[in-house]
Each structure stands twice: as C-alpha cells, then as structure tokens.
Amino acid sequence: MHICLMEWQGLWLHCILLVLLLINKSRAISPDGEALLSFWTAVVGSDGNLQWRPEDPDPCNWKGVKCDSTTKRVIHLSIPYHKLSGSLSPDLGKLEYLRILALHDNNFYGNIPSELGNCSKLQGIYLQGNYLSGSIPNELGNLSELEILDISSNSLSGYIPPSLGNLDKLVTFNVSTNFLIGAIPSDGVLINFTESSFVGNRGLCGRQINVTCKDDGGGPGTNSQSPTSAQNQGRKKYSGRLLISALATVGALLLVALMCFWGCFLYKKFGKNDGKSLAMDVSGGASIVMFHGDLPYSSKDIIKKLETLNEEHIIGCGGFGTVYKLAMDDGSIFALKRIVKMNEGFDRFFERELEILGSIKHRYLVNLRGYCNSPTSKLLIYDFLPGGSLDEALHERSELLDWDARLNIIMGAAKGLAYLHHDCSPRIIHRDIKSSNILLDGNLEARVSDFGLAKLLEDEESHITTIVAGTFGYLAPEYMQSGRATEKTDVYSFGVLVLEVLSGKRPTDASFIEKGLNIVGWLNFLVTENRQREIVDPQCDGVQGDSLDALLCVAIQCVSSSPEERPTMHRVVQVLESEVMTPCPSDFYDSSSD
Ligand SMILES: Nc1ncnc2c1ncn2[C@@H]1O[C@H](COP(=O)(O)OP(=O)(O)O)[C@@H](O)[C@H]1O
Ligand SMILES: *[C@@H]1O[C@H](CO)[C@@H](O)[C@H](O)[C@H]1NC(C)=O
Ligand SMILES: *[C@@H]1O[C@H](CO)[C@@H](O)[C@H](O)[C@H]1NC(C)=O
Ligand SMILES: *[C@@H]1O[C@H](CO)[C@@H](O)[C@H](O)[C@H]1NC(C)=O
Ligand SMILES: *[C@@H]1O[C@H](CO)[C@@H](O)[C@H](O)[C@H]1NC(C)=O
Ligand SMILES: *[C@@H]1O[C@H](CO)[C@@H](O)[C@H](O)[C@H]1NC(C)=O
Ligand SMILES: [Mg+2]
C-alpha cells in the first residue's frame, strides 16, 4: 500500500487528537472545541485537507468552523466534500449555538444522532450524500428555527416522524433517495412539500406524492402516530449500532495510531516503506500511450523505469494523487502523476478526455506527454518543471519573487488560462486554478498545470467534483452553491490567485480568518476604506504604484461576487498587457547594459 504525505498529515492529526484526548483531557480548549474534537475523533478517514489544531484555545480558526465573533461560540460547522468517513458523534448535540451543520457529500455512516435535537438554534442541516442509516430522529421536530433539512441520498429507513410537521419555518425539505416507508405526515408543514422532496423512496405514500396510502394499519395513518413497535425496534437497533460503531471507532483509532507510528517510523527511517506499489501497478498488463511521438522511448523502457520508482522519487502530493520525478536514462526528466482511485467503467471516457488534453500545447501550459493505463491506477506523464509550484515559491521562498517576477507569473498564468478558455476546441474550464497548479520553469515563467483533470475525476452522477472543493479559498461563491463550473468560476479563482501573489498570503490565511474573512473579504474591506494597496506583501521589492493600481483593478473585477461582472480571460490578458505590464523599453536597455 502506498501512502502519500498528505494522507500522513491526516493520520498524524488523528494520532495527535487521540493522544490529546486520552492523556491530556484537561487541556484548556473551549467546550465547543471539545465537542468538535470529539466529533473529529469519530471521523476515521478524510482527504487530509483539514488540519484542526487541538492546542488552539478555541476552534474558531479551524477550517470549516465559524464562530460568533463576540461569544466565540460555534455557529457553523461546514465541511462538505472532504471524504470524511465515520459516524456522526452525538456530541454535536453540545454545540448549543450551532446554526448551520453542513456535512453533506462525505462518507458518513451510522445514525443521525438524535442529540442534534438539542441544537435549538439550528437553521440548516445539510447531510445529503452520505451513507447515513437508521431512522430519522423524532427529536429533529424540536428544532423550531430549522429552515432547511436536506437528508437526501442516504440510506435512511423507517417512517418520516410526524414531529417534523412542527417545523414551522421549514422552507426546504428533502428526503429523496432513501429507503423511507409509510405515510408522509400531513399534519403541519410537510403537507406543502411536493414530490421532488420525496423522490426515490419506494415505500412512501401520501397526498404530497399523489399516492394513496393503503389502510392496512401497517404504517402511521395520516393522522396517527408512528407505530411504537417500529420505533422501539429502531431504538434497539440504534443502541446496538452505537455499541458496534463505538467499538469500530476505537478499533479504527488504534489501528490508525499503530499505522501512524509504524508507517511514519518506517517512512522516516528508510524513506521507502513500500516501494513496490508502482511496480505492481505496471506489472499487471499496463500499456503506455504517447501523444504525437512526444516520448521518444519504447513502452518497455518506460515501464521498466516506472518499476524502479519509489517513495524517494516523490516530489509532491495533492488532491489528485502523488507526483513522482521520472528521470530517463538519456537525462530527460518528467513528472509522473499517479491517480489511484477511479470509478469503474471509466476507462474509455478517461482515454478520450486525455487524448484531448494531450493535444493541447501552449507555452504557458504544462505539457502532457502521455499516460500509462494500468489496471489499478492511471499514470500521467508531464514535463517536469524545475521551479516547482508557485505555492512553494510564494510561501516558502518568497525572497525569490520580486515585483517583476510576480507580474510575469501572473501574466503567464493569465495567458495559459485564456488559451484554455478561448483558443481550445472544445473549450476547457480548468476548475482548479490555485497556486499549487501554477508551476514554474527554470526562468520563473509560469505554466498552468492540471487543466481538465478535475472534470475527469468528477462524480459522474452529481457532476460535482469532490476534489476541487478541497481548495475552498479559490472557489467562486456560485460554484460553492451549485457545484457548476464555468469559465467565470475560473476567472474568480484567477482573481484570488492574483491576490495571493500580491499579498504573499494564502487565500485562507489565519490573519484573514481571525477577522472573519478570507482574502477576498479582506480586499473588499480595504476597498471600502480606499486602502487596497495595503494588500501587497511588504517583503516584495520593486512595487510600481501605477501597475499595482491597474492590477488591483483587474483583480477586484475578477473576484466580483456576480459572474457577469467578471471579465473574460481574454479581456484580463488585454488589460494586463496594456495597463499593467506597460514595459518601458529604456528600462530593458538599462538593465541589460548594466
Ligand atoms: N510537472 C511537474 N513538475 C514539477 N513539479 C510538479 C509537477 N506536477 C506537480 N508537481 C509538484 O507536485 C505537487 C503536487 O501536485 P498535485 O498532485 O497536482 O497536487 P496539487 O496541485 O493539489 O498541489 C505540486 O504542488 C508540485 O509541487
Ligand atoms: C440534550 O438535552 C437533554 C435534555 O435537555 C440532556 O439530558 C442531554 O444531556 C443533552 N445531550 C447533549 C449531547 O447535550
Ligand atoms: C424533543 O423531542 C422529543 C421527542 O420528539 C420530546 O420528547 C422532548 O420533550 C423534546 N425536547 C424538548 C426540549 O423540546
Ligand atoms: C400550505 O400552503 C397553503 C397555501 O400556500 C397555506 O395557506 C397553508 O397555511 C400552508 N400550510 C402550512 C401548514 O404551512
Ligand atoms: C432533492 O434531492 C434530489 C436528489 O438529490 C433532487 O433530485 C431533488 O431535486 C431535490 N428536491 C428538492 C426539493 O430540492
Ligand atoms: C394523481 O394521479 C392521478 C392518476 O395517476 C392523476 O389522474 C392525477 O392528475 C394526479 N394528480 C396530481 C395532482 O398529480
Ligand atoms: Mg496540481
């Protein structure tokens, strides 16, 4: 089994939490923080993109957590699309001031904890797209402030509790695609929801869906209570499950702890605990596909080389998988991206799509040279960019990047993206513009990487990619809501990227979040005070006022909350060329004659 660095971070976090909870329970974190740590302890897997620091005094800076600014009580818990698996801790019920609970589109299983009925301030519950089972707790009917309840696309069974009819403020209700049975309560607010709230439950009946209930006394009549036998049975099952899931959680945690210890130990000690995985990938009948004779090697040569790769050759790890450095015998170097999990029946789609991506060549795009189709993984072969990612350059070696270098990188990224949007056929929406997807060559020229990959890996049914959501700070508001990517969502991300390059700070840097903002919120605040120039990194040498103003003007338009107000990438490139770069020829002569 190959485990990449990011995953290790996630595992380590679990370890730290476990140790903290077992040994150091008296640590001074707020009670809400404790409830969240308890929630996190029941999470046994994630995409590794959440780092909650248990040593913080309160959880207010944790990703996905929002607090009331004065009371510091948790009001939002919002971590959708993070591949979280495990059960939902009953301790969520301790978050007395919680208004929004958004854990949708993860892999949670087990029951919906009835303790949620204690969170009396809840206005929105989003749990759709998990594997939750058991019945819908009666107690949810206590949530008098609740406006949105979406528990669709789970494995819930049993009746819809009549208590939900008490939710007077409910405006959105969705229990679609579960295994619910019986009459839909018609007393109270549920009477006004239509078929689209109930689709995909074989056993429901009621006026709302135009199915008459057979009066055989099996289900609750339209006016009667749920049968107590079913409820009791549900309870028994519930406590049984609780025990099992508690045991499973403890077991999983111990396992994780062991793996943490052992794996990290091995990883650190020998640097290659399990180098065979790639070899195994390619040994079982892999084939190499090359584009345009772009790779002057035989399939056999490449596969032989792939078999020698191991952890030592890892150069990066991200949402899409692991990246290895692939050095051929003739001295050419490539970057090999290994993507493991794939939907089934996916191969042909994948190949067609890669064919398109492989045909795109541009000075400001990272060249995809070929791919290897193995039974267990997909291996994409790209040009290796010796300058690494802009993310690293900005946040680890920022002294490298003076004003001109930063402008030049922004220009390159804009041209690469404009090419994808306007000059490719079919047009390509990148969907994951962020600083780690802008790579730098030896001369600090930018190249856009990973274009089109997000689409490849998107969930076919929902058309919502679970991967892009890892990079919250860059996502346009309408994209977060609808999950639909457009050229304008890319433009927004590009605007965020410009702000990141200017400020030297990540979009969700702690200094913004402390103020309850992200980088865009901070910019908007500065704009209202006409202090937008202050967003620039004080470490950055050679800033030029005029081009800064012009660039800020572009960035402000790009991160507009309404897509129509954002410029196209074509327009962005035009403005950058004419107003931001405005290279003064004498400058060039001066510097080159020095
Ligand atoms: N073609 C490449 N050349 C050099 N380094 C690369 C290349 N592709 C990826 N990397 C490095 O590997 C890291 C992980 O890449 P990736 O898996 O795309 O994840 P992400 O883009 O989310 O960081 C990048 O941040 C970068 O440092
Ligand atoms: C929920 O409220 C009940 C009654 O107020 C209380 O007994 C119980 O401990 C609470 N549960 C949690 C998890 O806070
Ligand atoms: C919550 O709901 C349960 C069952 O519907 C009920 O017995 C209980 O009294 C309610 N608690 C509060 C505090 O309203
Ligand atoms: C349902 O809708 C009708 C018409 O809009 C309204 O008069 C009625 O009060 C609603 N019923 C409930 C329980 O909200
Ligand atoms: C409920 O969810 C289903 C499945 O996700 C969806 O098709 C349906 O449109 C939703 N209904 C409402 C009212 O949101
Ligand atoms: C309910 O179904 C019947 C028969 O299928 C149909 O004639 C009727 O128009 C439907 N009513 C509504 C409100 O959909
Ligand atoms: Mg990438």
XYZ file of C-alpha atoms and ligand atoms in Angstrom:
692
model
C 0.000 0.000 0.000
C 1.347 3.329 -0.920
C 0.630 6.217 1.377
C 1.392 9.723 0.388
C 2.494 12.617 2.516
C -0.810 14.436 2.690
C -2.530 11.346 3.930
C 0.091 11.061 6.585
C -0.741 14.506 7.779
C -4.317 13.418 8.233
C -3.257 10.311 10.084
C -0.945 12.303 12.278
C -3.756 14.611 13.160
C -5.763 11.640 14.300
C -2.842 10.453 16.360
C -2.381 13.807 17.966
C -6.057 14.066 18.717
C -6.149 10.599 20.151
C -3.205 11.238 22.405
C -4.648 14.542 23.395
C -7.999 13.088 24.234
C -6.616 10.155 26.138
C -3.822 11.776 28.057
C -4.415 15.438 28.146
C -8.112 15.784 28.549
C -7.793 18.685 30.933
C -6.320 20.930 28.260
C -7.983 24.315 28.137
C -9.981 24.312 24.973
C -13.466 25.720 24.940
C -16.356 23.267 25.422
C -17.379 23.776 21.804
C -13.834 22.914 20.835
C -14.047 19.783 22.904
C -17.298 18.776 21.245
C -15.673 19.273 17.845
C -12.633 17.224 18.818
C -14.989 14.519 19.907
C -16.740 14.802 16.557
C -13.375 14.545 14.846
C -12.391 11.503 16.870
C -15.320 9.637 15.374
C -14.113 10.538 11.891
C -11.907 7.733 10.692
C -10.937 8.997 7.260
C -10.689 12.204 5.270
C -8.991 13.686 2.255
C -6.303 15.083 4.533
C -7.156 18.709 3.860
C -8.379 19.556 7.320
C -5.923 20.459 9.975
C -7.589 21.205 13.251
C -5.086 22.143 15.890
C -6.179 20.787 19.252
C -3.829 23.138 21.050
C -5.800 26.214 19.948
C -7.760 27.905 22.745
C -10.930 27.784 20.693
C -11.878 26.163 17.399
C -12.747 29.424 15.665
C -9.863 29.339 13.192
C -10.335 25.743 12.237
C -11.224 25.087 8.671
C -14.960 24.719 8.241
C -15.746 26.204 11.619
C -17.258 29.622 12.120
C -17.853 31.277 15.460
C -19.883 34.184 16.635
C -17.322 36.963 16.765
C -18.166 38.111 20.259
C -19.194 34.975 22.114
C -16.741 32.674 20.267
C -19.438 30.024 20.204
C -19.511 27.794 17.161
C -22.308 28.755 14.793
C -21.320 26.983 11.570
C -19.791 23.602 11.003
C -19.336 23.281 7.301
C -17.096 20.577 5.866
C -18.744 19.140 2.805
C -16.828 17.203 0.150
C -13.935 16.111 2.314
C -14.357 12.370 2.029
C -14.994 12.239 5.746
C -16.000 8.817 6.890
C -17.041 7.517 10.265
C -20.059 8.086 12.411
C -21.590 11.359 13.491
C -20.741 11.965 17.124
C -23.674 12.578 19.469
C -21.508 15.320 20.956
C -22.570 17.507 18.053
C -25.591 17.997 20.277
C -23.408 20.032 22.614
C -22.951 22.805 20.096
C -25.801 24.785 21.563
C -25.395 27.770 19.252
C -24.945 25.863 16.028
C -26.956 27.342 13.180
C -25.603 25.569 10.138
C -24.489 21.968 10.012
C -23.188 21.150 6.542
C -21.557 17.736 6.341
C -23.035 16.797 3.030
C -21.307 14.790 0.327
C -18.947 12.904 2.565
C -18.908 9.236 3.533
C -20.503 9.365 6.963
C -22.323 6.264 8.083
C -24.358 5.220 11.097
C -27.335 7.061 12.527
C -28.251 10.680 12.538
C -27.678 11.380 16.245
C -30.913 12.270 17.995
C -28.867 14.677 20.107
C -28.981 17.097 17.190
C -32.412 17.881 18.554
C -30.573 19.745 21.335
C -29.054 22.281 18.959
C -32.063 24.506 19.213
C -30.608 27.307 17.093
C -30.154 25.127 14.025
C -31.378 26.758 10.842
C -29.865 24.493 8.249
C -28.997 20.799 8.272
C -27.216 19.506 5.198
C -26.417 15.829 5.458
C -27.243 14.741 1.934
C -24.919 12.482 0.030
C -23.631 10.280 2.842
C -24.344 6.701 3.913
C -26.425 7.513 6.959
C -28.827 4.801 8.005
C -31.389 4.127 10.695
C -34.475 6.228 11.104
C -34.918 9.976 11.119
C -34.825 11.020 14.790
C -38.083 12.343 16.228
C -36.099 14.955 18.057
C -35.437 16.916 14.877
C -39.014 18.076 15.281
C -37.802 20.189 18.230
C -35.715 22.442 16.027
C -38.115 25.330 15.812
C -35.690 27.556 13.889
C -34.988 25.000 11.195
C -35.452 26.276 7.659
C -33.526 23.730 5.650
C -33.392 19.995 6.181
C -31.673 18.058 3.436
C -31.006 14.422 4.250
C -31.470 13.129 0.721
C -29.268 10.457 -0.834
C -28.544 8.426 2.265
C -29.726 5.006 3.406
C -32.330 6.158 5.899
C -35.194 3.814 6.632
C -38.399 3.765 8.634
C -41.107 6.413 8.762
C -40.894 10.146 8.462
C -41.592 11.227 12.052
C -44.781 13.289 12.397
C -42.889 15.641 14.713
C -41.283 17.162 11.621
C -44.660 18.712 10.922
C -43.868 21.126 13.777
C -41.024 22.733 11.884
C -42.950 25.885 11.122
C -40.061 27.708 9.483
C -39.105 24.873 7.155
C -38.771 26.051 3.572
C -36.537 23.373 2.093
C -37.081 19.739 2.875
C -35.518 16.843 1.042
C -35.602 13.162 1.955
C -35.222 11.906 -1.618
C -33.410 8.694 -2.467
C -33.531 6.879 0.848
C -35.457 3.798 1.956
C -38.283 5.526 3.761
C -41.693 3.962 4.077
C -45.161 4.793 5.287
C -47.390 7.807 5.103
C -45.856 11.221 4.746
C -47.204 13.190 7.714
C -49.896 15.553 6.584
C -50.361 17.422 9.840
C -48.346 20.561 9.724
C -45.779 21.968 7.427
C -44.917 18.805 5.487
C -48.230 18.953 3.682
C -46.950 21.731 1.474
C -43.876 19.950 0.078
C -44.145 18.396 -3.333
C -42.997 15.245 -4.976
C -39.448 16.484 -5.581
C -38.799 16.372 -1.831
C -39.651 12.683 -1.674
C -38.477 11.073 -4.921
C -36.712 7.757 -4.845
C -38.278 6.277 -1.728
C -40.111 3.157 -2.762
C -42.388 2.862 0.235
C -43.780 6.334 0.826
C -47.373 7.322 0.316
C -49.428 10.421 0.835
C -51.092 13.330 -0.820
C -47.788 15.095 -1.434
C -46.734 12.458 -3.931
C -50.187 11.564 -5.146
C -50.016 8.002 -3.828
C -52.904 6.845 -1.668
C -51.930 5.015 1.481
C -53.372 1.530 1.846
C -55.239 1.496 5.127
C -53.874 -1.787 6.422
C -52.748 -0.376 9.750
C -49.092 -1.107 8.911
C -47.934 2.464 8.618
C -48.958 5.503 10.555
C -52.246 6.815 9.239
C -52.160 10.333 8.007
C -53.172 11.485 11.452
C -51.902 8.767 13.713
C -48.565 8.455 15.494
C -45.755 6.280 14.236
C -46.244 2.742 15.430
C -44.373 2.283 18.652
C -43.132 -1.156 17.706
C -41.204 0.266 14.803
C -39.830 2.999 16.988
C -38.705 0.587 19.665
C -37.147 -1.654 17.146
C -35.361 1.390 15.784
C -34.115 2.235 19.271
C -32.799 -1.234 19.923
C -31.067 -1.279 16.619
C -29.763 2.157 17.380
C -28.135 1.250 20.668
C -26.736 -1.912 19.154
C -25.301 0.048 16.304
C -23.957 2.619 18.664
C -22.047 -0.013 20.545
C -20.742 -1.560 17.378
C -19.775 1.751 15.919
C -18.116 2.767 19.178
C -16.105 -0.430 19.140
C -15.334 0.064 15.483
C -14.200 3.594 16.165
C -11.904 2.568 18.976
C -10.536 -0.242 16.853
C -10.022 2.013 13.883
C -8.307 4.607 16.011
C -5.962 2.075 17.495
C -5.215 0.811 14.042
C -4.623 4.318 12.813
C -2.399 5.032 15.789
C -0.426 1.911 15.106
C -0.157 2.731 11.437
C 0.881 6.246 12.274
C 3.609 5.058 14.497
C 4.792 2.263 12.346
C 4.307 3.898 8.975
C 5.821 7.227 9.882
C 8.627 5.477 11.614
C 9.392 3.401 8.581
C 8.876 6.321 6.291
C 11.294 8.473 8.217
C 13.789 5.753 8.841
C 14.062 4.203 5.469
C 12.210 6.593 3.231
C 10.640 3.730 1.320
C 8.403 1.525 3.306
C 6.625 0.194 0.300
C 8.187 0.982 -2.999
C 6.547 -1.898 -4.766
C 3.213 -0.252 -5.402
C 4.144 1.407 -8.645
C 5.835 -1.691 -9.858
C 2.695 -3.610 -9.045
C 0.633 -1.041 -10.895
C 2.501 -1.525 -14.088
C 3.252 -5.216 -13.855
C -0.316 -6.355 -14.411
C -0.680 -5.574 -18.084
C -0.098 -1.878 -18.344
C 0.176 -0.075 -21.636
C 1.747 3.261 -22.394
C 0.050 5.702 -24.688
C 2.077 8.535 -26.095
C 0.880 11.619 -27.848
C 2.456 12.874 -31.062
C 5.570 10.828 -30.579
C 6.171 13.107 -27.643
C 8.052 10.492 -25.719
C 10.951 9.035 -27.659
C 11.072 5.802 -25.704
C 9.572 2.395 -26.075
C 6.753 1.338 -23.799
C 9.071 -1.258 -22.385
C 11.692 1.310 -21.434
C 9.159 3.431 -19.676
C 7.574 0.578 -17.806
C 10.976 -0.653 -16.721
C 11.711 2.815 -15.410
C 8.372 3.043 -13.643
C 9.112 -0.157 -11.809
C 12.127 1.449 -10.193
C 10.223 4.422 -8.779
C 9.552 4.542 -5.061
C 8.959 6.976 -2.219
C 12.340 8.584 -2.698
C 11.186 9.931 -6.017
C 8.045 11.610 -4.723
C 8.075 15.327 -5.410
C 4.585 16.190 -4.353
C 1.290 15.041 -3.138
C -2.053 16.615 -3.765
C -5.737 16.176 -4.256
C -5.217 14.187 -7.415
C -2.597 11.802 -6.186
C 1.121 11.511 -5.911
C 3.690 13.068 -8.213
C 6.997 11.327 -8.871
C 10.115 12.523 -10.602
C 10.876 10.287 -13.530
C 14.438 10.553 -14.820
C 15.104 8.681 -18.027
C 18.497 7.286 -18.932
C 19.078 9.956 -21.564
C 18.850 12.674 -18.908
C 15.319 13.850 -19.711
C 13.153 14.391 -16.685
C 9.395 14.033 -16.440
C 6.800 14.308 -13.736
C 4.627 11.279 -13.258
C 1.270 11.750 -11.654
C -0.304 8.669 -10.167
C -4.025 8.661 -9.645
C -5.301 5.619 -7.873
C -8.999 5.547 -7.272
C -11.111 5.538 -10.367
C -14.751 4.916 -10.967
C -15.466 1.761 -12.831
C -16.411 1.789 -16.448
C -14.395 4.906 -16.670
C -11.537 3.924 -18.886
C -12.914 4.836 -22.249
C -14.104 8.231 -21.098
C -10.752 8.791 -19.500
C -8.849 7.941 -22.623
C -10.932 10.132 -24.865
C -10.547 13.031 -22.482
C -6.791 12.512 -22.123
C -6.470 12.416 -25.858
C -7.863 15.943 -25.899
C -5.696 17.142 -23.037
C -2.629 15.623 -24.667
C -3.302 17.503 -27.873
C -3.132 20.884 -26.165
C 0.235 22.512 -26.462
C 0.979 26.023 -25.330
C 3.883 27.957 -23.968
C 2.087 28.643 -20.695
C 0.620 25.199 -20.141
C 2.310 22.143 -18.700
C 2.692 19.626 -21.471
C 1.042 16.243 -21.026
C 3.160 13.781 -22.957
C 1.411 10.525 -22.426
C -0.164 8.236 -19.954
C 0.034 4.737 -18.704
C -3.103 2.765 -18.354
C -2.704 0.160 -15.669
C -5.419 -1.916 -14.065
C -5.020 -0.257 -10.681
C -4.106 3.301 -11.449
C -3.636 5.955 -14.071
C -0.196 7.359 -14.591
C 0.068 10.675 -16.398
C 3.411 11.777 -17.752
C 4.047 15.516 -17.779
C 7.025 17.718 -18.420
C 8.968 18.263 -15.244
C 9.109 21.886 -14.149
C 12.286 22.515 -12.160
C 10.975 25.657 -10.434
C 8.296 23.721 -8.538
C 4.931 25.230 -7.809
C 4.061 28.877 -7.300
C 2.635 27.827 -3.956
C 6.061 26.799 -2.720
C 7.781 29.758 -4.332
C 5.395 32.233 -2.714
C 5.103 30.731 0.709
C 8.473 29.130 1.226
C 10.937 31.051 -0.911
C 9.238 34.403 -1.351
C 12.537 36.281 -1.486
C 12.866 34.838 -4.998
C 9.898 36.758 -6.235
C 10.311 40.467 -6.715
C 7.643 42.624 -8.294
C 8.624 41.953 -11.890
C 8.795 38.232 -11.325
C 5.343 38.264 -9.754
C 3.853 40.275 -12.610
C 5.432 37.954 -15.106
C 3.970 34.914 -13.387
C 0.519 36.453 -13.294
C 0.815 37.278 -16.974
C 1.832 33.737 -17.873
C -0.939 32.175 -15.843
C -3.461 34.533 -17.450
C -2.292 33.647 -20.942
C -2.373 29.928 -20.230
C -5.868 30.149 -18.852
C -7.070 32.420 -21.645
C -5.800 29.864 -24.129
C -7.808 27.112 -22.456
C -10.936 29.252 -22.395
C -10.815 30.870 -25.782
C -8.497 29.080 -28.143
C -9.085 25.423 -27.439
C -11.731 23.407 -29.122
C -13.584 22.192 -27.160
C -13.049 24.953 -24.644
C -11.584 23.823 -21.383
C -12.588 25.001 -17.970
C -9.715 24.450 -15.612
C -11.789 24.104 -12.424
C -8.847 24.031 -10.061
C -6.857 27.231 -10.506
C -4.720 27.680 -7.406
C -1.111 28.450 -6.694
C -0.043 24.826 -6.490
C -1.303 24.334 -10.021
C 0.865 27.095 -11.420
C 4.293 25.599 -11.961
C 7.490 27.488 -12.668
C 10.243 26.672 -15.084
C 13.917 27.434 -14.526
C 13.378 31.079 -15.504
C 10.384 31.591 -13.234
C 7.990 31.522 -16.153
C 4.563 30.283 -15.204
C 2.840 27.247 -16.631
C -0.658 26.185 -15.787
C -0.963 22.526 -14.810
C -3.735 20.050 -14.151
C -6.219 21.637 -16.543
C -9.143 19.414 -17.282
C -8.244 16.906 -14.590
C -10.966 17.987 -12.203
C -13.545 17.210 -14.832
C -12.061 13.792 -15.396
C -12.401 12.961 -11.765
C -15.772 14.456 -11.165
C -18.539 12.325 -9.889
C -20.498 11.327 -12.943
C -23.858 11.473 -11.265
C -23.723 14.738 -9.429
C -21.339 16.444 -11.836
C -19.826 17.893 -8.741
C -16.201 17.299 -8.251
C -15.196 16.232 -4.834
C -11.659 17.274 -5.388
C -11.845 20.917 -6.216
C -13.735 21.524 -3.038
C -10.503 20.877 -1.195
C -9.361 24.331 -2.159
C -12.084 26.469 -0.664
C -10.323 29.781 -0.731
C -10.309 29.864 -4.519
C -13.874 28.905 -5.268
C -16.414 31.338 -6.599
C -19.491 31.688 -4.407
C -21.886 30.424 -7.057
C -19.634 27.405 -7.636
C -19.746 26.535 -3.942
C -23.511 26.665 -4.112
C -24.251 24.907 -7.354
C -21.083 22.914 -7.962
C -21.269 24.025 -11.595
C -18.006 25.183 -13.063
C -17.966 27.831 -15.776
C -15.290 29.996 -17.329
C -16.311 32.673 -14.882
C -15.640 30.445 -11.885
C -12.108 30.060 -13.249
C -11.835 33.840 -13.564
C -12.771 34.180 -9.921
C -10.101 31.679 -8.907
C -7.630 33.557 -11.059
C -8.518 36.763 -9.213
C -7.858 35.029 -5.911
C -4.559 33.815 -7.309
C -3.568 37.386 -8.205
C -4.368 38.483 -4.657
C -2.312 35.625 -3.300
C 0.656 36.593 -5.462
C 0.356 40.236 -4.430
C -0.089 39.612 -0.742
C 2.108 36.572 -0.333
C -0.654 35.097 1.805
C -2.790 32.059 1.215
C -6.457 32.822 0.489
C -7.498 31.462 3.846
C -4.544 32.737 5.833
C -5.163 32.828 9.572
C -4.804 36.604 9.647
C -7.872 36.937 7.407
C -9.874 34.306 9.202
C -9.247 35.978 12.528
C -11.197 38.873 11.108
C -13.898 36.522 9.912
C -12.830 36.990 6.291
C -10.919 35.351 3.512
C -8.587 37.160 1.162
C -11.448 38.434 -0.977
C -13.333 39.706 2.046
C -10.190 41.451 3.198
C -9.712 43.081 -0.187
C -13.315 44.247 -0.233
C -12.869 45.709 3.217
C -9.727 47.562 2.181
C -11.502 48.858 -0.915
C -14.262 50.425 1.170
C -11.578 52.334 3.023
C -9.644 53.054 -0.160
C -6.626 51.261 1.291
C -6.436 48.422 -1.230
C -2.736 48.995 -1.846
C -2.080 47.678 1.645
C -2.794 44.157 0.475
C 0.666 43.997 -1.104
C 3.343 41.900 0.544
C 5.703 44.332 2.312
C 8.548 41.903 1.512
C 8.069 42.383 -2.198
C 10.756 44.550 -3.782
C 10.240 46.985 -6.611
C 6.499 47.535 -6.466
C 5.325 50.070 -9.025
C 2.345 52.124 -7.999
C 0.708 52.533 -11.392
C 0.795 48.955 -12.446
C -0.239 47.901 -8.942
C -3.364 50.043 -9.182
C -4.227 48.628 -12.574
C -3.644 45.084 -11.392
C -5.759 45.578 -8.292
C -8.488 46.936 -10.503
C -8.438 43.735 -12.595
C -8.334 41.539 -9.514
C -11.279 43.330 -7.944
C -13.340 42.706 -11.061
C -12.293 39.065 -11.214
C -13.410 38.337 -7.667
C -16.735 40.082 -8.055
C -19.439 38.002 -6.460
C -21.567 38.134 -9.562
C -20.185 36.178 -12.502
C -21.457 38.678 -15.080
C -19.280 41.414 -13.662
C -16.126 39.388 -14.041
C -14.104 39.977 -17.213
C -13.237 37.153 -19.599
C -9.687 35.864 -19.521
C -9.172 37.416 -22.953
C -10.016 40.781 -21.515
C -7.806 40.150 -18.492
C -4.839 39.439 -20.739
C -5.530 42.596 -22.769
C -5.660 44.770 -19.677
C -2.591 43.155 -18.178
C -0.653 43.785 -21.364
C -1.784 47.324 -21.944
C -2.091 48.716 -18.447
C -0.172 46.560 -16.040
C 2.938 45.444 -17.866
C 3.469 48.585 -19.981
C 7.121 47.780 -20.266
C 9.196 50.856 -20.759
C 11.832 49.982 -23.373
C 14.518 52.146 -21.789
C 14.279 50.067 -18.634
C 15.170 46.984 -20.588
C 18.138 48.595 -22.242
C 19.313 49.945 -18.911
C 19.222 46.643 -17.128
C 20.764 44.679 -19.965
C 23.630 47.116 -20.442
C 24.477 47.069 -16.734
N 5.081 18.742 -13.773
C 5.564 18.980 -12.541
N 6.840 19.371 -12.379
C 7.328 19.621 -11.137
N 6.633 19.503 -10.009
C 5.356 19.109 -10.103
C 4.759 18.831 -11.373
N 3.470 18.482 -11.151
C 3.283 18.535 -9.818
N 4.415 18.920 -9.182
C 4.575 19.083 -7.734
O 3.766 18.135 -7.081
C 2.864 18.764 -6.197
C 1.559 18.011 -6.142
O 0.876 18.160 -7.350
P -0.635 17.729 -7.483
O -0.736 16.265 -7.251
O -1.116 18.274 -8.781
O -1.369 18.423 -6.286
P -1.736 19.939 -6.043
O -1.809 20.594 -7.391
O -3.043 19.859 -5.346
O -0.626 20.504 -5.184
C 2.721 20.181 -6.724
O 2.392 21.084 -5.706
C 4.106 20.453 -7.282
O 4.957 20.910 -6.260
C -29.595 17.096 25.283
O -30.570 17.646 26.151
C -31.009 16.769 27.140
C -32.147 17.429 27.887
O -32.010 18.813 27.898
C -29.843 16.408 28.055
O -30.245 15.492 29.029
C -28.742 15.787 27.220
O -27.620 15.525 28.002
C -28.367 16.686 26.074
N -27.438 15.995 25.221
C -26.333 16.565 24.776
C -25.464 15.733 23.907
O -26.039 17.712 25.022
C -37.664 16.894 21.922
O -38.397 15.904 21.222
C -38.715 14.750 21.969
C -39.363 13.745 21.047
O -39.996 14.351 19.972
C -39.621 15.156 23.156
O -39.943 14.032 23.912
C -38.853 16.154 24.004
O -39.662 16.623 25.036
C -38.368 17.333 23.182
N -37.459 18.154 23.991
C -37.547 19.470 24.060
C -36.552 20.152 24.942
O -38.400 20.094 23.474
C -49.695 25.406 2.966
O -49.852 26.309 1.872
C -51.108 26.980 1.884
C -51.218 27.780 0.613
O -49.996 28.400 0.300
C -51.218 27.846 3.152
O -52.443 28.502 3.192
C -51.085 26.931 4.373
O -51.071 27.704 5.563
C -49.785 26.124 4.302
N -49.813 25.143 5.381
C -48.828 25.033 6.247
C -49.011 24.037 7.321
O -47.807 25.702 6.178
C -33.996 16.510 -3.536
O -32.850 15.750 -3.867
C -32.963 15.042 -5.082
C -31.769 14.140 -5.219
O -30.600 14.832 -4.918
C -33.122 16.035 -6.226
O -33.260 15.346 -7.450
C -34.357 16.877 -5.956
O -34.491 17.858 -6.963
C -34.278 17.546 -4.598
N -35.529 18.214 -4.326
C -35.597 19.424 -3.786
C -36.939 19.973 -3.494
O -34.604 20.077 -3.544
C -52.691 11.946 -9.382
O -52.680 10.734 -10.140
C -53.838 10.512 -10.926
C -53.746 9.142 -11.559
O -52.408 8.763 -11.751
C -53.916 11.645 -11.969
O -55.092 11.471 -12.747
C -53.963 12.987 -11.246
O -53.995 14.040 -12.191
C -52.761 13.149 -10.325
N -52.900 14.370 -9.576
C -51.876 15.201 -9.365
C -52.176 16.411 -8.536
O -50.768 14.996 -9.809
Mg -1.713 20.070 -9.263
